[in-house]
Coordinates of C-alpha atoms in Angstrom, one line a residue:
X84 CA 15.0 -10.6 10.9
X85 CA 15.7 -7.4 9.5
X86 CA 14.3 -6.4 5.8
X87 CA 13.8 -4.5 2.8
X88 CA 11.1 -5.0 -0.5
X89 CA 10.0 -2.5 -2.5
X90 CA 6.5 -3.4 -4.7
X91 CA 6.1 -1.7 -7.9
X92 CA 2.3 -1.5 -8.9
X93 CA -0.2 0.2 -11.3
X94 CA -3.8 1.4 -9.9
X95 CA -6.0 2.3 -12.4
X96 CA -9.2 5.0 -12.0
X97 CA -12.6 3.3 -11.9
X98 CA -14.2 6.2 -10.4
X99 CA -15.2 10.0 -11.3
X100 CA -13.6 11.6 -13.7
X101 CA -11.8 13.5 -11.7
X102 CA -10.8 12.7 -8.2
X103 CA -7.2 12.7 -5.9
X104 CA -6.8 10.0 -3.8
X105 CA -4.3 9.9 -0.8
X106 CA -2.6 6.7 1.1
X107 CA -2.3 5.3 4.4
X108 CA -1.4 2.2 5.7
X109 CA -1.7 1.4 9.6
X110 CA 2.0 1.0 10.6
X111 CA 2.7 -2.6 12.5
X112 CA 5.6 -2.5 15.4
X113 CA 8.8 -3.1 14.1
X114 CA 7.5 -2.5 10.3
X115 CA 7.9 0.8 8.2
X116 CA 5.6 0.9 5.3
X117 CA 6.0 3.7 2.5
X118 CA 4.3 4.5 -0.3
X119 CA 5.2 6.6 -3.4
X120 CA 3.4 8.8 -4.6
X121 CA 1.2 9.2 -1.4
X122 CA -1.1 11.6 -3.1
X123 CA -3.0 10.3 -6.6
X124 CA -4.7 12.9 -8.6
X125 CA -6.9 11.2 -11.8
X126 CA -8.3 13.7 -14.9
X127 CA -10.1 11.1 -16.4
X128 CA -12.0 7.2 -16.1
X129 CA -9.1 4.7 -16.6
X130 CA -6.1 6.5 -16.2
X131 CA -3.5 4.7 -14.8
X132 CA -0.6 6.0 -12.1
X133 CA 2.7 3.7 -11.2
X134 CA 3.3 3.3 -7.2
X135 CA 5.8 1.8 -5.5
X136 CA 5.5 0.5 -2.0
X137 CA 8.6 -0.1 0.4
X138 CA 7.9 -2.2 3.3
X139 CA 11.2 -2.1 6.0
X140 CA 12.0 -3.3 9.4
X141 CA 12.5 -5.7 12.0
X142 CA 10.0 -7.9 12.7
X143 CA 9.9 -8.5 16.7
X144 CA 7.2 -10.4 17.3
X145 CA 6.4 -14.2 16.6
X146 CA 4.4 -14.4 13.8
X147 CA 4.2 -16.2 10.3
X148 CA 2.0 -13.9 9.2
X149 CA 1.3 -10.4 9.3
X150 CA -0.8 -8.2 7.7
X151 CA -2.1 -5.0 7.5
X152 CA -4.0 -2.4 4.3
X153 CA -2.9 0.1 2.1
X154 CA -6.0 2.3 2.2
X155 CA -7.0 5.1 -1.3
X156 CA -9.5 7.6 0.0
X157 CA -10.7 10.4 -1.8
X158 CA -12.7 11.5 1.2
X159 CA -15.9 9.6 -0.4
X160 CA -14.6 6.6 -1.1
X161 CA -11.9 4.2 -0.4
X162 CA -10.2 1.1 -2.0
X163 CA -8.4 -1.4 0.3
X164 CA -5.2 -3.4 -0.8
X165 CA -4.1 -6.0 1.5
X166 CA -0.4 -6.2 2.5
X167 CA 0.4 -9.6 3.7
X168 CA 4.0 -10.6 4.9
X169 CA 5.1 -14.1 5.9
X170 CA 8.3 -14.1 8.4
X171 CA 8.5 -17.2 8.2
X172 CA 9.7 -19.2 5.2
X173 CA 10.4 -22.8 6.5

């Protein structure tokens, strides 16, 4: 099954004031997960930034569902999102 789904999104800043946060998701086989901006940079509590994440690929193994994270770390701290897709729609 070969696909392609981009994600738009808004993260918001609960943390310091100022911070930069950078992305990475553990690639699955078969999967190629991308997201844009990679790198977020926050001046100030509640600022918001727009991403958009682009899963792509061939799935090649038998599964209904897979998963992996999209992992924000600012070297201190780090804020998971869960990336869940279903292969199988029956």
């Amino acid at each position: 099954m070969n696909f392609s789904r981009k994600f738009s999104r808004s993260v918001t800043n609960v943390g310091t004031l100022v911070s930069t946060y950078k992305a990475t998701v553990k690639q699955l086989p078969g999967l190629k997960i991308a997201v844009s901006p990679s790198v977020l940079s926050f001046k100030s509590v509640n600022e918001k930034h727009s991403i958009v994440v682009t899963v792509t690929g061939k799935v090649l193994f038998d599964a209904n569902v897979i998963s992996t994270s999209l992992v924000w770390s600012d070297g201190v701290y780090s804020v998971r999102s869960p990336i869940v897709i279903y292969t199988n729609t029956a």
